[in-house]
XYZ file of C-alpha atoms in Angstrom:
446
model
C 126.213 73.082 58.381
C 129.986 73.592 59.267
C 130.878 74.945 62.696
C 131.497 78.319 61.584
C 127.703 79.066 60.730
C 127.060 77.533 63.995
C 128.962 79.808 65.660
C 127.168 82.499 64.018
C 124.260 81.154 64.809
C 125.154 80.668 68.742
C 126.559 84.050 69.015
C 123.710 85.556 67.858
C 121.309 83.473 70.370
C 123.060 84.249 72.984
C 123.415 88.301 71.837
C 119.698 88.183 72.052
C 119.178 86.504 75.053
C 121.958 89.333 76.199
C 119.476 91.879 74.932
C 116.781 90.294 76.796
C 118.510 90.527 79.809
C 119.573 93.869 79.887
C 116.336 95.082 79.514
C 114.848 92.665 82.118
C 117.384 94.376 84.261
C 116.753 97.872 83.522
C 113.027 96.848 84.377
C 113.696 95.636 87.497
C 116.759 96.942 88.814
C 118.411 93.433 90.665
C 121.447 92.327 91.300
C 121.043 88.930 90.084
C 121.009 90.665 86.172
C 123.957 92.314 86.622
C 125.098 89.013 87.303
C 123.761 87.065 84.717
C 124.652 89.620 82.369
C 128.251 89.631 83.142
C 127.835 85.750 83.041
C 126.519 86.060 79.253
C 129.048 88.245 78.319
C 131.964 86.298 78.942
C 130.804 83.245 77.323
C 129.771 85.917 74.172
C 133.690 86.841 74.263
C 135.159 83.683 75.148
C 134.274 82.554 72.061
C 135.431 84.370 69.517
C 138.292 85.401 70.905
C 138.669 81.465 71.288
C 138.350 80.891 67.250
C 139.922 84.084 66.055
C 143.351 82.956 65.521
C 145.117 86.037 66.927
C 146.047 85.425 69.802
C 149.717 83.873 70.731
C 149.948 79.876 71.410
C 150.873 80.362 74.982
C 147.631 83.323 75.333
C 145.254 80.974 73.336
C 146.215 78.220 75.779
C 145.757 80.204 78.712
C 142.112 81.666 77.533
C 140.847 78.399 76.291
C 141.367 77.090 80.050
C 140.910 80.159 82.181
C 137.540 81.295 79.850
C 135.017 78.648 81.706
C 136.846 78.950 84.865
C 136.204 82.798 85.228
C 132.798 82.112 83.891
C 132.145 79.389 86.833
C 133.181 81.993 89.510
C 130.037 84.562 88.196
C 128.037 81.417 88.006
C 128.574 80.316 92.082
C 127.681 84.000 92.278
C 124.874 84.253 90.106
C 123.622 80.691 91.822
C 123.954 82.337 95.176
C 121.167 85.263 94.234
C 118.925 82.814 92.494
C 118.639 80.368 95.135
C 118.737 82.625 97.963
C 121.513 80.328 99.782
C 122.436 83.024 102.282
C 118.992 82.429 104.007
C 118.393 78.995 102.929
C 121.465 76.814 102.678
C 124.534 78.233 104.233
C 126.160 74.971 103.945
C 126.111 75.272 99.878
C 126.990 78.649 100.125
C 130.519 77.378 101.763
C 130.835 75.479 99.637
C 130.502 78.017 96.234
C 132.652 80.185 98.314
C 135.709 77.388 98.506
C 134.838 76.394 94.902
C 135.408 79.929 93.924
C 138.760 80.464 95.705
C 140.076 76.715 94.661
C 138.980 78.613 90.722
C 140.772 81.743 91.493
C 143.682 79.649 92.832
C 143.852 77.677 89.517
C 143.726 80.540 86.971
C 146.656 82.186 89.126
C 148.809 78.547 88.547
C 147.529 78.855 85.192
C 149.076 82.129 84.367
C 152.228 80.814 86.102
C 152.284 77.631 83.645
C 151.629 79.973 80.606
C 153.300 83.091 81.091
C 156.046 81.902 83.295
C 157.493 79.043 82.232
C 156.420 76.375 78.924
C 154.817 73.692 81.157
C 151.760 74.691 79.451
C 153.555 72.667 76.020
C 153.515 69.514 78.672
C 150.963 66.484 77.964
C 150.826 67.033 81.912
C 149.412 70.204 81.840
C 146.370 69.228 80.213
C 146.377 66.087 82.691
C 145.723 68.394 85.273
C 143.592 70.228 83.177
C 141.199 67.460 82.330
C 141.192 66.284 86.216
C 140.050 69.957 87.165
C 137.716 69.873 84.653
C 135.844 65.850 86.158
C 136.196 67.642 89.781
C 134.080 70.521 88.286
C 131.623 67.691 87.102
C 131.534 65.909 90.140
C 130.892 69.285 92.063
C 128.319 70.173 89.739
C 126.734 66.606 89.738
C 126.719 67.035 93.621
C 124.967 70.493 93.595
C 121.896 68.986 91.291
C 121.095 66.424 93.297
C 121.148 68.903 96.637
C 119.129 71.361 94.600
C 116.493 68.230 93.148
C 115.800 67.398 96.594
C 114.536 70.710 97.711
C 111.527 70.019 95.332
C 111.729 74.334 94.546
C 110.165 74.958 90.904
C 112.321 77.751 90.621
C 115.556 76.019 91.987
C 114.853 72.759 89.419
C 114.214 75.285 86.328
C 118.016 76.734 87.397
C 119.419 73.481 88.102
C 118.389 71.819 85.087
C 119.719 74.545 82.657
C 123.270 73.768 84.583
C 122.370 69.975 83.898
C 122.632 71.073 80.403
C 125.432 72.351 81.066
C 127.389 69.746 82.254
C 126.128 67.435 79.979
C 127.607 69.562 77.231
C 130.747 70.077 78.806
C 130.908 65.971 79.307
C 129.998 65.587 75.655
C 132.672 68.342 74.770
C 135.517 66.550 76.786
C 134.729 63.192 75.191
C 134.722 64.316 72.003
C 138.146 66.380 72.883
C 139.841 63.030 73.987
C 138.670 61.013 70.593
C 139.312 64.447 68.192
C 141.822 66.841 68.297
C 140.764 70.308 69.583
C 141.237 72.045 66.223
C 139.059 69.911 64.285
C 136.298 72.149 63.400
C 134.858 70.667 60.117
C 132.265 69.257 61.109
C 129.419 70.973 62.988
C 128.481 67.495 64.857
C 132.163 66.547 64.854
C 133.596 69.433 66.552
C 133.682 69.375 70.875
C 132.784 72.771 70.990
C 129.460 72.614 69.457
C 127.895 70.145 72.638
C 129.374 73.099 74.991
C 127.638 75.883 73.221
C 124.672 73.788 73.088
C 124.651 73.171 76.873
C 125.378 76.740 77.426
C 122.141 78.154 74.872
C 120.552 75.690 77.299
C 121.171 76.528 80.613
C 120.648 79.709 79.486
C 116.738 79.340 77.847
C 116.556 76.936 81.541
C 117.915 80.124 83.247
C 115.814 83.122 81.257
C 112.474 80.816 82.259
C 113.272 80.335 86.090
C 113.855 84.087 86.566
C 110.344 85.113 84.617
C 108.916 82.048 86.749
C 110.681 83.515 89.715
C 109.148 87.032 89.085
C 105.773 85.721 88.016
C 105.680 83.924 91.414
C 107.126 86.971 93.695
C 104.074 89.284 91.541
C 102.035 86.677 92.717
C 102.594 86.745 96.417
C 102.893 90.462 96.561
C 99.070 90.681 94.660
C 98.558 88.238 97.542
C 100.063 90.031 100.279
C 98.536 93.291 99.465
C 94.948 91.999 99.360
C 95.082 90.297 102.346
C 97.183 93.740 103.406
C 93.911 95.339 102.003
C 91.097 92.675 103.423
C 92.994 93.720 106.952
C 92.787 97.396 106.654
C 89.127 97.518 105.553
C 88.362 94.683 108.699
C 90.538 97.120 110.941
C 88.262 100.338 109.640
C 85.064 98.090 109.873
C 86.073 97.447 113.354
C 87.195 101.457 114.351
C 84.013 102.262 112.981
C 81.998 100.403 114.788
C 83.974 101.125 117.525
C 83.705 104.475 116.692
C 79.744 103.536 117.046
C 79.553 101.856 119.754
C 81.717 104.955 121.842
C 79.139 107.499 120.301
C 76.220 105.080 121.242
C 77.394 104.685 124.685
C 77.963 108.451 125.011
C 74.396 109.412 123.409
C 73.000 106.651 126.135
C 75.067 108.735 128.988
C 73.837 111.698 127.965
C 70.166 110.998 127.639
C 70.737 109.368 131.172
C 71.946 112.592 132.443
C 69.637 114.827 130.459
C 66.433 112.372 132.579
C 68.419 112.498 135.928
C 68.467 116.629 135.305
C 64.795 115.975 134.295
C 63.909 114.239 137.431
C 65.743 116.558 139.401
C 63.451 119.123 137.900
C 60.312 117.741 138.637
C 60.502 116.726 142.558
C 62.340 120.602 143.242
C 60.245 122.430 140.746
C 57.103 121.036 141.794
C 57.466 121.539 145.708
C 58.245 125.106 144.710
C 55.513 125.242 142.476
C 53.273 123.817 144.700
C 54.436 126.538 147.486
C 53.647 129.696 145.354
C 50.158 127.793 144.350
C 49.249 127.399 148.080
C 49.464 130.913 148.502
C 48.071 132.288 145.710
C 44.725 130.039 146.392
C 43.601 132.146 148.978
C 44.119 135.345 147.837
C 44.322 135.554 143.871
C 42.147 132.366 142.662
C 42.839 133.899 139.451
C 46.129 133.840 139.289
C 46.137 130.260 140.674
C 44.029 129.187 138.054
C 46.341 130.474 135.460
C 49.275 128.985 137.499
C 47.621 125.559 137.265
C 47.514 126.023 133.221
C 51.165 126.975 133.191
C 52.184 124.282 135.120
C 50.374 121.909 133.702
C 51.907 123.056 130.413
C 55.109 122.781 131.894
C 55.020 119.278 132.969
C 53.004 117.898 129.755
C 56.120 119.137 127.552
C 58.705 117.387 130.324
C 56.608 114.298 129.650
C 56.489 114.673 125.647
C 60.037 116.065 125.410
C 61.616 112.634 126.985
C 61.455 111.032 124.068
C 62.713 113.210 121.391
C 65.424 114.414 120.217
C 65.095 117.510 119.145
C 62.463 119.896 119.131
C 61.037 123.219 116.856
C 62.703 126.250 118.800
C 59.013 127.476 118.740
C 57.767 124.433 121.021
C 60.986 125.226 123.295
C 59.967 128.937 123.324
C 56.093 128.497 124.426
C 57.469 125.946 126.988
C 59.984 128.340 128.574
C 57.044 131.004 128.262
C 55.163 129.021 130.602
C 57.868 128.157 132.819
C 59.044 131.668 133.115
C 55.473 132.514 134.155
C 56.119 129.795 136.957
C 59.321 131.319 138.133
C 57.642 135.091 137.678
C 55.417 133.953 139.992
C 57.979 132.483 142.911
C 60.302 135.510 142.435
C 57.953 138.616 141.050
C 60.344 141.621 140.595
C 63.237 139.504 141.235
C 63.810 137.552 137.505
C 62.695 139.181 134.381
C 63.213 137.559 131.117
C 63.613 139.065 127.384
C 63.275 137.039 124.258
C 64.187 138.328 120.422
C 63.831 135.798 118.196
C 63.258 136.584 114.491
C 60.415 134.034 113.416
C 62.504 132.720 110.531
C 64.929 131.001 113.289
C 61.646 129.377 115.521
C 61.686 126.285 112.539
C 65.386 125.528 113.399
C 65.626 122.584 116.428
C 67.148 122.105 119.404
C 67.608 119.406 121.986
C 64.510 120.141 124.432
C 65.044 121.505 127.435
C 68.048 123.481 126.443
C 66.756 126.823 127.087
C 65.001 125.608 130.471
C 68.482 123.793 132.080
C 70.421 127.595 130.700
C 67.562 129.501 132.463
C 67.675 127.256 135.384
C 71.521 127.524 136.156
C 71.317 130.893 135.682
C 68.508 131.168 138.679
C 70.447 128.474 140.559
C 74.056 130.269 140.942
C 72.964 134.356 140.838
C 71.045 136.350 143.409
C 67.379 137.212 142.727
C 66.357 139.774 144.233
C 63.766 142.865 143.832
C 66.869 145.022 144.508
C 68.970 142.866 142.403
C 67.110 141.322 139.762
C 68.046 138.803 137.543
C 67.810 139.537 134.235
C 67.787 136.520 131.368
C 67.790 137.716 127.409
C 67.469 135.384 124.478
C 67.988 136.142 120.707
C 69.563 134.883 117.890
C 72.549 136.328 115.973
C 73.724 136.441 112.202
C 75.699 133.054 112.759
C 73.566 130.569 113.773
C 73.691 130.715 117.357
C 70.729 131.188 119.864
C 72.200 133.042 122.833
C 71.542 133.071 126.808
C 72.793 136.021 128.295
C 72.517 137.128 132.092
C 74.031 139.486 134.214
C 76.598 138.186 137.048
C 75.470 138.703 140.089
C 76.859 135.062 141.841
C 75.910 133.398 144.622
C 79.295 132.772 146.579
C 78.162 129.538 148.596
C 76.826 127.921 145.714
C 79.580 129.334 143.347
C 81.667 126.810 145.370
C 79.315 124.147 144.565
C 78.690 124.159 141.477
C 79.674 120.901 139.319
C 79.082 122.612 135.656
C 77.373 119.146 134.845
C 74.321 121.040 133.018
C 76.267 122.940 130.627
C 78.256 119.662 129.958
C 75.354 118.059 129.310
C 74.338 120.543 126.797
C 77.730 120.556 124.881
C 77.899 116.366 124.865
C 74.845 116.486 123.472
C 75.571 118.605 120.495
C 78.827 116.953 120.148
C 76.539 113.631 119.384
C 74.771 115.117 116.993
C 77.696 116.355 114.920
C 77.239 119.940 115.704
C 79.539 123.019 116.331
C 80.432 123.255 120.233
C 78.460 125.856 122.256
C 80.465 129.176 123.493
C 80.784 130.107 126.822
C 81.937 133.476 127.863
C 82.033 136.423 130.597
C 82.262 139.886 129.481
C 81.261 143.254 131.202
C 79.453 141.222 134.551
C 77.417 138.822 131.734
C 77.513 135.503 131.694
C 76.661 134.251 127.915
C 75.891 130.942 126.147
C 75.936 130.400 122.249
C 73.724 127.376 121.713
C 74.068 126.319 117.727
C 70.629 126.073 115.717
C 70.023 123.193 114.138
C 68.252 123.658 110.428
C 65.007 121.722 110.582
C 65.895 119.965 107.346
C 69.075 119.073 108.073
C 69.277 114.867 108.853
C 71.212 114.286 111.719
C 73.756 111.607 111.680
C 74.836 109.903 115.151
């Protein structure tokens, strides 16, 4: 094969791996292929323009000596990006940086000894030359020992391709020295053919350290968002049970309260129980007798309620039925109480004791009187809601007093079981609560 078809050949190899490139760049939009490509492409014009024959002696000179050297400048660059020397050796970067100026410096002289005067016709001229050209090949020797020792896989895939690259360029100047530069015959003969063939190369070295280089940065980033993904779903494990644990805690609270407000009932309620009992004994034995039965109804759904959660509206009803009798009996013409509750609504639940803690804050902070009675209406509307409606007739001392903690109660403890928030309001001298109803087959989730 003469050199010609080799050419061919080359040029073609390195037009694809040009091809390759660009689209590897439009892929992933980096710097370091814009720099590669701009590497490729002046080799792929050096070249030719090299061995077309058209160019002047004095231009021919000057772009067989300044063609590698402008080449070598995008190299330091391109070396720069793919060994990430700005974070990780500053040192070589110097270095590149005063290699690259000491280049620029020498294709500047090199325009002067071509353009400006004939001391490019001088043997000296390609003295100096050939002594730039074994300082380039020391520095380059230099760097792949520097880069071996860093035991990277990426950085000996890149710095083996340039060992190709010198050892081409080596072969080239040998064969230079024992041939002259025109002799292009023979394809094994000529000193161009052992460049090219360092330069396909480095550039195959090259082309597999940048798909090892992206195959390793997919790598860590698959890595990086899994563990990124392991923490978010231990960070949600842990706000939900956190999340838990704060609902547990408040449920516990609440219950606490709801028994404190139970206690509180029974000591009070009884001694005031007891009182209207002792003097009803005497003179209605009747009415005692029934008192006994309501009170004893009253106290056997305190026990039972305790440990529920929620309760049939209809057992709440028949309980505050028999705890209104109780307070009927204490305060006769003073309290009267109204309930209108379509049977449909008395399967839905509520927490027990609702109605009895509304009905009892009601008594506790209003007058009741005979002259000024107290009157207490419960019903149900078209949304859901039970409602506890009195009229406003406040006690001023107690008004003071009061801490609220009963109707807090009552909203905490719908808010832990996921429910709408109860409505408080005053309008026209009544005092109304909107208690949600609960659908008996709806599951409750704390």
């Amino acid at each position: 094969m003469v050199y010609e078809t080799w050419l061919f050949l080359f040029l073609g190899m390195m037009a694809a791996i040009l091809l390759y490139n660009i689209v590897q760049w439009c892929f992933y939009q980096e710097r370091i292929y814009g720099l590669y490509t701009v590497y490729l492409l002046i080799w792929l014009g050096y070249f030719p323009l090299r061995s077309s024959g058209i160019l002047s002696d004095n231009l021919a000179d000057f772009v067989r000596i300044t063609g590698p050297m402008v080449a070598y400048i995008v190299y330091y660059d391109f070396t720069t990006a793919f060994l990430s020397l700005r974070e990780h050796r500053p040192n070589l970067l110097r270095l590149f940086r005063m290699t690259q100026t000491g280049l620029a410096a020498y294709i500047l002289l090199e325009a002067g000894f071509c353009f400006l005067s004939d001391y490019w016709t001088l043997p000296v001229h390609e003295l100096i030359h050939t002594l730039v050209r074994t300082g380039m090949v020391i520095l380059s020797g230099y760097i792949i020992i520097t880069v071996y020792k860093r035991k990277d896989p990426i950085g000996r895939f890149f710095i083996t391709g340039s060992a190709m690259l010198v050892l081409g360029a080596l072969m080239a100047m040998a064969l230079t020295m024992i041939r002259p530069a025109n002799d292009l015959d023979g394809f094994w003969l000529a000193p161009l053919t052992y460049l090219q063939l360092g330069i396909v190369l480095e550039l195959v070295f090259f082309s597999l350290g940048l798909a090892y280089r992206h195959r390793r940065d997919a790598v860590k980033k698959a890595l990086f968002e899994q563990a990124l993904n392991r923490e978010r779903r231990q960070r949600l494990r842990d706000q939900t049970v956190a999340k838990q644990t704060v609902q547990l805690l408040e449920h516990e609270v609440a219950e606490m309260q709801m028994r404190a407000l139970q206690a509180q009932l029974s000591p009070h309620f009884l001694f005031n129980s007891l009182n209207s009992l002792s003097s009803l004994i005497a003179d209605e034995p009747t009415k005692a007798e029934r008192f006994v039965d309501e009170l004893s109804n009253v106290y056997r759904y305190l026990l039972q309620a305790t440990d529920q959660e929620l309760i049939p509206l209809a057992a709440e009803i028949k309980f505050i039925n028999s705890y209104y009798h109780l307070l009927k009996t204490r305060y006769d013409q003073g309290i009267n109480l109204e309930i209108n509750i379509d049977d449909s609504d008395k399967t839905c639940l509520i927490p027990p004791l609702t109605l009895q803690l509304l009905i009892e804050n009601a008594v506790k902070h209003n007058i009741v009187s005979a002259s000024n009675p107290l009157v207490i209406q419960i019903f149900t509307d078209n949304d859901g809601f039970l409602i506890v409606r009195n009229n406003l007739q406040r006690k001023r001392v107690n008004r003071l007093m009061s801490t609220k903690k009963g109707l807090q109660n009552i909203q905490l403890k719908f808010q832990l079981l996921n429910q709408p928030a109860i409505y408080i309001s005053e309008e026209d001298k009544l005092f109304n609560v909107a208690v949600p109803l609960i659908p008996s087959r709806q599951q409750i989730a704390y």
